[in-house]
PDB file of C-alpha atoms and ligand atoms in Angstrom:
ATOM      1  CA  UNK D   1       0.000   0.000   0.000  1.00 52.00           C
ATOM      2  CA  UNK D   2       1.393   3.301  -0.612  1.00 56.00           C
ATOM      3  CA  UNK D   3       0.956   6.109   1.552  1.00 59.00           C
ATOM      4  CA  UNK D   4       0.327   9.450   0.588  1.00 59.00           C
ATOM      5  CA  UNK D   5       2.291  11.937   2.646  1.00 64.00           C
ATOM      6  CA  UNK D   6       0.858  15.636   2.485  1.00 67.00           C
ATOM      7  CA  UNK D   7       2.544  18.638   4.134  1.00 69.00           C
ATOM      8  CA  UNK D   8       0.386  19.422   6.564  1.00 71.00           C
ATOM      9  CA  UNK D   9      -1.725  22.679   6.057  1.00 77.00           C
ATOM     10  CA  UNK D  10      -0.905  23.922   8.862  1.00 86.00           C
ATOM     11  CA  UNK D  11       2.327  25.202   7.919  1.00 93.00           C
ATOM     12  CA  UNK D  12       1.671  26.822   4.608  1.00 94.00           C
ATOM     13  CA  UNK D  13       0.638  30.549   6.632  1.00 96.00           C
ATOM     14  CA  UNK D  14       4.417  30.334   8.334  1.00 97.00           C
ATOM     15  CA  UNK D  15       6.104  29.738   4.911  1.00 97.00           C
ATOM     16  CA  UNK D  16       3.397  32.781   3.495  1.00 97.00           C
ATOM     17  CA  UNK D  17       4.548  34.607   6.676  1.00 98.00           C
ATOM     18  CA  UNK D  18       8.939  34.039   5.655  1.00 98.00           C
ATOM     19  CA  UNK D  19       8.030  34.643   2.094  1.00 98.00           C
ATOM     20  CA  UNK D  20       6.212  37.789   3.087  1.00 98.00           C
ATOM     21  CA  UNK D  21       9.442  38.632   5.382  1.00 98.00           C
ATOM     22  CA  UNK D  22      11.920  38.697   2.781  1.00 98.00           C
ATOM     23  CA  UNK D  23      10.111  40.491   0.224  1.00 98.00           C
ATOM     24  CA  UNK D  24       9.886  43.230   2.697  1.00 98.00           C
ATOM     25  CA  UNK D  25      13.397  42.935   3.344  1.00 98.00           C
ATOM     26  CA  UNK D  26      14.510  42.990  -0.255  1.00 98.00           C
ATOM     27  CA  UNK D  27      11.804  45.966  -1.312  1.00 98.00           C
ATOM     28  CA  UNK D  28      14.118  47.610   1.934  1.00 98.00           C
ATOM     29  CA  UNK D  29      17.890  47.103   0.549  1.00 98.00           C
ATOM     30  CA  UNK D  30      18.389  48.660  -2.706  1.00 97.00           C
ATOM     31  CA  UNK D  31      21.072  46.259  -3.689  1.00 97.00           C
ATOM     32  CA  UNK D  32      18.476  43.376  -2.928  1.00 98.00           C
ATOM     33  CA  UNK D  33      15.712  44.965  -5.030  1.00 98.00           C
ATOM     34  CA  UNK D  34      17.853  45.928  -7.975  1.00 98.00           C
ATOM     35  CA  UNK D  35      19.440  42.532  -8.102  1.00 98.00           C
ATOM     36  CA  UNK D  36      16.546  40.362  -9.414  1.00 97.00           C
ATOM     37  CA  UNK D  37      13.021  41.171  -9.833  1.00 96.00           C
ATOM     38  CA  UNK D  38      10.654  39.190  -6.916  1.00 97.00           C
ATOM     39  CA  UNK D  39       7.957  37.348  -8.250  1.00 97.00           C
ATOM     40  CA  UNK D  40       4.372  38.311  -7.274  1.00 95.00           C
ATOM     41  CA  UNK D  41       2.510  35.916  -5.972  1.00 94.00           C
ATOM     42  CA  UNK D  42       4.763  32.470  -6.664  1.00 97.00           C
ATOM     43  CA  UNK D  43       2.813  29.552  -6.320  1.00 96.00           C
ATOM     44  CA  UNK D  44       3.142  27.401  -2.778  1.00 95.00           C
ATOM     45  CA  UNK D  45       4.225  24.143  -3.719  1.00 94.00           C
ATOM     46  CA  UNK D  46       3.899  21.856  -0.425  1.00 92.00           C
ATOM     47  CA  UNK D  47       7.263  20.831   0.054  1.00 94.00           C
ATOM     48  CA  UNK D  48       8.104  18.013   2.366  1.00 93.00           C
ATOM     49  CA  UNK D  49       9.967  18.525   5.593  1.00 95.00           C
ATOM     50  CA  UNK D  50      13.813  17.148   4.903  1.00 96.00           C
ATOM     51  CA  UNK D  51      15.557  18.349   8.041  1.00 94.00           C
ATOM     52  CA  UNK D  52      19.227  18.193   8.793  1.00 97.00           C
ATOM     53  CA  UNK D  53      21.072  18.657  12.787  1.00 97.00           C
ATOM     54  CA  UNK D  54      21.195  22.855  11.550  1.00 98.00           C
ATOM     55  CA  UNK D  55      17.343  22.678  11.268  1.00 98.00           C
ATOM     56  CA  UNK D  56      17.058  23.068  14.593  1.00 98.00           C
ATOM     57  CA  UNK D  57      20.283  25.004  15.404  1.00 98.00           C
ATOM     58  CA  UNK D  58      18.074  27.776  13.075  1.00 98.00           C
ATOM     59  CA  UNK D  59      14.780  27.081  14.829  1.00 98.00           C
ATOM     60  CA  UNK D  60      16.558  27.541  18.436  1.00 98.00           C
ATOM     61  CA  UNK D  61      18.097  30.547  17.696  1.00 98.00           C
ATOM     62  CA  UNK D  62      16.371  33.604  18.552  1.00 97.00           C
ATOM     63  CA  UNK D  63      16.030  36.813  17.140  1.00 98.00           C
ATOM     64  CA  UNK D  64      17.736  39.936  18.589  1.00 97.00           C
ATOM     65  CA  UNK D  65      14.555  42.198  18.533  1.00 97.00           C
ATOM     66  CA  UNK D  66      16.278  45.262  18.323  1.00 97.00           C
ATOM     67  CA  UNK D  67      17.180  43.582  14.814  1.00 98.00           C
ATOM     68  CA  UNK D  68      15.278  45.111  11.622  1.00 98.00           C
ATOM     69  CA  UNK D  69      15.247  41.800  10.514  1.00 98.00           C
ATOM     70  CA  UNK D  70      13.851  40.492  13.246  1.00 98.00           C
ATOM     71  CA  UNK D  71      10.469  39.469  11.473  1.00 98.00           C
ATOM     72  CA  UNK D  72      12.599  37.963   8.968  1.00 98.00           C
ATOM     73  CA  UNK D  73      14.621  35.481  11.771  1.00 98.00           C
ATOM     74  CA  UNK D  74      11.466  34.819  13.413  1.00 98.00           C
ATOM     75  CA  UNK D  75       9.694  33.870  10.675  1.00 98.00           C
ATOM     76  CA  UNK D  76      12.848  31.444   9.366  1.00 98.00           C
ATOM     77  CA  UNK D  77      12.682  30.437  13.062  1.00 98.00           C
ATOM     78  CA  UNK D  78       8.969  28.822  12.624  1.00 97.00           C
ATOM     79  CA  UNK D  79       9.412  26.898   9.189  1.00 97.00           C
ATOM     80  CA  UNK D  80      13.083  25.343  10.041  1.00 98.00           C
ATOM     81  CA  UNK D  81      11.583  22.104  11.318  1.00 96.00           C
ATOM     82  CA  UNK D  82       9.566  22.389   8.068  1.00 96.00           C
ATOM     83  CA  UNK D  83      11.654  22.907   5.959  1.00 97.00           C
ATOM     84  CA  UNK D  84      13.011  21.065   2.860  1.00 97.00           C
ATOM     85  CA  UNK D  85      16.776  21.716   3.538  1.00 98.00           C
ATOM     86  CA  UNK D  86      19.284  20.877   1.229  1.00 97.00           C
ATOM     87  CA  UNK D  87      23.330  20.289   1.847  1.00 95.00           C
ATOM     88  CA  UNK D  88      24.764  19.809  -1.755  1.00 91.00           C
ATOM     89  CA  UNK D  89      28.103  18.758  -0.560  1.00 91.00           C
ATOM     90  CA  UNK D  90      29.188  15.369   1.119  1.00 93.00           C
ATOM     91  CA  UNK D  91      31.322  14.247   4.069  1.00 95.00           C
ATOM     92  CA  UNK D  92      33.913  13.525   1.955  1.00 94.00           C
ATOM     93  CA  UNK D  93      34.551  17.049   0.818  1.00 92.00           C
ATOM     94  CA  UNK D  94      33.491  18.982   3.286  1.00 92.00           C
ATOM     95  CA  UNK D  95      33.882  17.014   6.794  1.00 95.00           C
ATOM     96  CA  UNK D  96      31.204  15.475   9.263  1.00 96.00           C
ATOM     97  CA  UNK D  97      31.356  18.322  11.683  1.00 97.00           C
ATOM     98  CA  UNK D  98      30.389  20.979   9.067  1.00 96.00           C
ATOM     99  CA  UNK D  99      27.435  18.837   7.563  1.00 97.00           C
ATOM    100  CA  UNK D 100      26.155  18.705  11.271  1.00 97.00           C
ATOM    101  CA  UNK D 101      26.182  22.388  11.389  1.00 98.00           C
ATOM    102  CA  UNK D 102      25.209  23.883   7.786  1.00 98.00           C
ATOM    103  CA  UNK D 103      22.283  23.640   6.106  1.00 98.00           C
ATOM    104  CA  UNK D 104      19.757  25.971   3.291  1.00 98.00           C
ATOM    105  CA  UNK D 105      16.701  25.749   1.922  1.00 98.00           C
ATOM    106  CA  UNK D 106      15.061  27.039  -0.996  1.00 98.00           C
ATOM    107  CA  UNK D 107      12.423  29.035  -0.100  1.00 98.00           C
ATOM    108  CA  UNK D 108      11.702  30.434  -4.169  1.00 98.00           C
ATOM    109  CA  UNK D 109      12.550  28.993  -7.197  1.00 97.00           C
ATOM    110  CA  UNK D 110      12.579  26.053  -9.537  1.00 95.00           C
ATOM    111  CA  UNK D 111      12.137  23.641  -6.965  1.00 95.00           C
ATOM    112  CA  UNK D 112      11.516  26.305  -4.032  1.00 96.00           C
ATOM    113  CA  UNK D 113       9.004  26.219  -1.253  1.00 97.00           C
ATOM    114  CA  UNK D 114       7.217  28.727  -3.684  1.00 97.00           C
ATOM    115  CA  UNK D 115       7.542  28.323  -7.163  1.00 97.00           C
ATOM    116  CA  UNK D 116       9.007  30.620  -9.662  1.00 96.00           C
ATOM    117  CA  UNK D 117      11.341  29.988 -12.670  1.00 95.00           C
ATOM    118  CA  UNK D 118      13.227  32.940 -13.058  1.00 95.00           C
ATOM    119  CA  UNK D 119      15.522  33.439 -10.093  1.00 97.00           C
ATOM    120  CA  UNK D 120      16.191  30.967  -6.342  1.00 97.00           C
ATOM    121  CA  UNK D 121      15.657  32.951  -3.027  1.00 98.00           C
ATOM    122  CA  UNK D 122      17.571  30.301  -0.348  1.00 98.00           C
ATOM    123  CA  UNK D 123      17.752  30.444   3.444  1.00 98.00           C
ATOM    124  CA  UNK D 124      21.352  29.549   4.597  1.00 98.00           C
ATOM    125  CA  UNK D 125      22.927  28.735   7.683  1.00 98.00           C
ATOM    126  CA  UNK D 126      26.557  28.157   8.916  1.00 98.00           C
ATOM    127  CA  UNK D 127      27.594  27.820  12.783  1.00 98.00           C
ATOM    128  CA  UNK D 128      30.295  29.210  14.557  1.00 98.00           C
ATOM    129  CA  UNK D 129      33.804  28.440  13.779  1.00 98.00           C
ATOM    130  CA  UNK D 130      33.374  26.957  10.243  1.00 98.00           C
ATOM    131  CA  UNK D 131      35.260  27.098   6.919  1.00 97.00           C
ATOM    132  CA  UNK D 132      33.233  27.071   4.138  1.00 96.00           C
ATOM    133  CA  UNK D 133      36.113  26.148   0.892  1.00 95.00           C
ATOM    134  CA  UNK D 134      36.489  28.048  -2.226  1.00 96.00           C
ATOM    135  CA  UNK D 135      33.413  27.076  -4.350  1.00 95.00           C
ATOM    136  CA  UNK D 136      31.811  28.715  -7.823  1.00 95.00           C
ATOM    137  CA  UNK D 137      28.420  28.545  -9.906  1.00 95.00           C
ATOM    138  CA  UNK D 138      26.982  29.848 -13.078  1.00 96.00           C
ATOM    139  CA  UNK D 139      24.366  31.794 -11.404  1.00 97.00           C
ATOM    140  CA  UNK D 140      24.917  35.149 -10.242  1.00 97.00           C
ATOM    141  CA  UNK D 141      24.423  35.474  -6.494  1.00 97.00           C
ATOM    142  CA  UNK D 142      23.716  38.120  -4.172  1.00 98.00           C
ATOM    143  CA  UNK D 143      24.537  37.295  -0.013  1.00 98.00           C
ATOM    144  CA  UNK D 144      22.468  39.027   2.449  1.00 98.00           C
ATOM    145  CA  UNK D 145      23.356  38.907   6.533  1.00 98.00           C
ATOM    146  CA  UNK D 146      20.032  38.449   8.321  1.00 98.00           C
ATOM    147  CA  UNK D 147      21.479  37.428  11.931  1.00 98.00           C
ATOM    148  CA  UNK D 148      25.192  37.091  13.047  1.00 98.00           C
ATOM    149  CA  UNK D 149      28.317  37.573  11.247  1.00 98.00           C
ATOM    150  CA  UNK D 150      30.947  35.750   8.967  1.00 98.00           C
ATOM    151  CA  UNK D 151      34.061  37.119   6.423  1.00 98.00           C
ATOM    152  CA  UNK D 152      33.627  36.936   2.992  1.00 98.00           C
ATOM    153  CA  UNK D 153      36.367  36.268   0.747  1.00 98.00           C
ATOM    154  CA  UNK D 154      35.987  36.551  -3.411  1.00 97.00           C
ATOM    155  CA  UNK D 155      38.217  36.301  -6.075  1.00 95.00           C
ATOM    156  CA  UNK D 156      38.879  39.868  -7.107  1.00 87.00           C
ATOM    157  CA  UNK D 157      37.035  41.867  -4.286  1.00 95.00           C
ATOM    158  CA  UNK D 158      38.296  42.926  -0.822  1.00 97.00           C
ATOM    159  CA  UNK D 159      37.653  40.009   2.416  1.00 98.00           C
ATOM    160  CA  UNK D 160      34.975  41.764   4.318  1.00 98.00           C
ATOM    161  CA  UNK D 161      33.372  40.618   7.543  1.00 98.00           C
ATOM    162  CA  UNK D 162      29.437  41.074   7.261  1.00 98.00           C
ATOM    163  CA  UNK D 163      26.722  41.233  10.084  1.00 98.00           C
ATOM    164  CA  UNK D 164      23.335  41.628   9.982  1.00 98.00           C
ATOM    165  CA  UNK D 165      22.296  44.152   6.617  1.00 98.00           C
ATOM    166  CA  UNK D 166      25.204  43.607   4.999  1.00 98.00           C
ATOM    167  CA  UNK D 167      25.689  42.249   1.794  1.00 98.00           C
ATOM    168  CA  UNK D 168      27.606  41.050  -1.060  1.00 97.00           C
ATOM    169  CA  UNK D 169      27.195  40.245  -4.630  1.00 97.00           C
ATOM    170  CA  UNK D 170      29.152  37.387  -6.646  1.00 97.00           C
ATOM    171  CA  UNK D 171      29.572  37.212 -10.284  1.00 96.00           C
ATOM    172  CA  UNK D 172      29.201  34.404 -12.676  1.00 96.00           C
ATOM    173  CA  UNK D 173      31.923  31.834 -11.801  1.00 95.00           C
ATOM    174  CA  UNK D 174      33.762  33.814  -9.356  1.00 96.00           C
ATOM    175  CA  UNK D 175      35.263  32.058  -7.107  1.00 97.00           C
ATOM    176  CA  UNK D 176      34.000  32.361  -3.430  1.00 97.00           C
ATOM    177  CA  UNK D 177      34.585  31.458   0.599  1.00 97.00           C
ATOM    178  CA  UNK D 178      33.084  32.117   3.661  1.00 98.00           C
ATOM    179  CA  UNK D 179      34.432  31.636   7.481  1.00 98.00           C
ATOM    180  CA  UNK D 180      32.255  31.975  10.335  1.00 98.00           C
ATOM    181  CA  UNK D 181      34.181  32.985  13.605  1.00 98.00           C
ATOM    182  CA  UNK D 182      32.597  33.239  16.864  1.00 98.00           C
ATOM    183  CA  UNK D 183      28.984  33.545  15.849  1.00 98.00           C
ATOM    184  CA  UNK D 184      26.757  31.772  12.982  1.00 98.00           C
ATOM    185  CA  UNK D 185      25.447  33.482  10.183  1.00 98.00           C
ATOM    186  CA  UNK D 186      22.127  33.153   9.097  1.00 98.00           C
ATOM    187  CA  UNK D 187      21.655  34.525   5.263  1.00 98.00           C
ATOM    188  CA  UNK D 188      19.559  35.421   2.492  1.00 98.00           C
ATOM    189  CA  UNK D 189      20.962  34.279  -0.874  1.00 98.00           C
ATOM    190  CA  UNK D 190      19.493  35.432  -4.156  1.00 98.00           C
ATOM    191  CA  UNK D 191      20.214  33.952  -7.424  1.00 97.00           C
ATOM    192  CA  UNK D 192      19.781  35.203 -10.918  1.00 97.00           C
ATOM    193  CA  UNK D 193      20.938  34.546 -14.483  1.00 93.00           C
ATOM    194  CA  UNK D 194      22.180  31.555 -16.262  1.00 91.00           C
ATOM    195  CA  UNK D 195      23.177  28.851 -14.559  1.00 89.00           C
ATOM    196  CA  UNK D 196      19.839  28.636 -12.232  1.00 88.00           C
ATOM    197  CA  UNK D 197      19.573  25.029 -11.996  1.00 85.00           C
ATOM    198  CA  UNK D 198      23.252  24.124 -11.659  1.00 85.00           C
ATOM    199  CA  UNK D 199      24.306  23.471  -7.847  1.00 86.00           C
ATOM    200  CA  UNK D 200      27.561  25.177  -6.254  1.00 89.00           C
ATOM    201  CA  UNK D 201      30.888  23.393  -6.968  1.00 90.00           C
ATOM    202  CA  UNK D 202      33.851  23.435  -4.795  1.00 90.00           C
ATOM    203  CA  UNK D 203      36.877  24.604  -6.188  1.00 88.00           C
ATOM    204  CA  UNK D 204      38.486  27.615  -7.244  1.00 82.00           C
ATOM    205  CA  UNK D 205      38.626  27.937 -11.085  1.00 68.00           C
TER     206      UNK D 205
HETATM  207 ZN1  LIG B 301      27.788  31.105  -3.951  1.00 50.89          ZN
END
């Protein structure tokens, strides 16, 4: 007998709720809003829960209300034990200890939470103290620091260290690193362009 497993409805008003969030984050930071149109309206498609150990790092850590994206973390708060999170890499590049405490979802695109074909809106989340290797992709990508703090190293641009509003845009192929220190970093990550439906690649070149 098969089983048909639904997402329950309960949880489609907390994913409207984070979708809701970051659109009125992005309408807020010009280099957000400029970067890729957001869709009106994309369609909720039902995902399945597929939680990893960060799931509930994210969901356990709260918001600093004095934030402006506070609304934002809360509402990423509520739908991390929901979520459908993704890892891309495996133990064997990347190390046990990092796969136990990164993790992202895709809350728009091709195969988003919401549905839309033209660009990828993820959740991402890194803990303290991790090193996150040279990698690269096709798609254009723009980072945005919801809650703590990591550096951020590109080919070609300055190493910056980025907390909460701050941001930074990658282009096509460039080659790019990340290393949380003494906080985790919870992030918005927009993609546009070609490339959409090719994952990251570690590497350098
Ligand atoms: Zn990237």
């Amino acid at each position: 007998m098969e089983l048909a497993v639904e997402m329950p409805d309960g949880w489609r008003p907390l994913f409207a709720e984070a979708l809701s969030a970051a659109a009125e984050v992005v309408a807020a930071i010009g280099a957000l809003r400029e970067f890729v149109p957001w869709p009106d309206n994309p369609a909720y498609a039902g995902l399945l829960p597929d939680p990893v150990p960060a799931a509930a790092q994210v969901a356990a850590w709260p918001a600093d209300p004095a934030s402006p994206f506070a609304r934002l973390h809360t509402a990423i708060n509520a739908i991390a034990p929901a979520a459908c999170w993704r890892q891309t890499y495996r133990q064997d590049e990347v190390g046990a200890d990092f796969l136990a405490r990164y993790g992202y979802f895709e809350l728009i695109g091709p195969t988003g939470h919401f549905h839309d074909e033209t660009m990828r809106a993820y959740v991402a989340y890194w803990g303290a103290g991790l090193n996150y290797d040279w990698h690269l992709h096709e798609a254009e990508e723009a980072y945005f620091v919801i809650a703590g703090s990591a550096q951020f190293m590109a080919r070609g641009q300055q190493d910056v260290v980025l907390s909460a509003g701050g941001w930074r845009i990658h282009a096509s192929n460039e080659p790019h690193a990340m290393i949380t220190y003494d906080q985790p970093v919870l992030t918005l990550v927009l993609w546009r362009g070609n490339g959409l439906d090719a994952e990251s690649r570690l590497g350098a070149a």
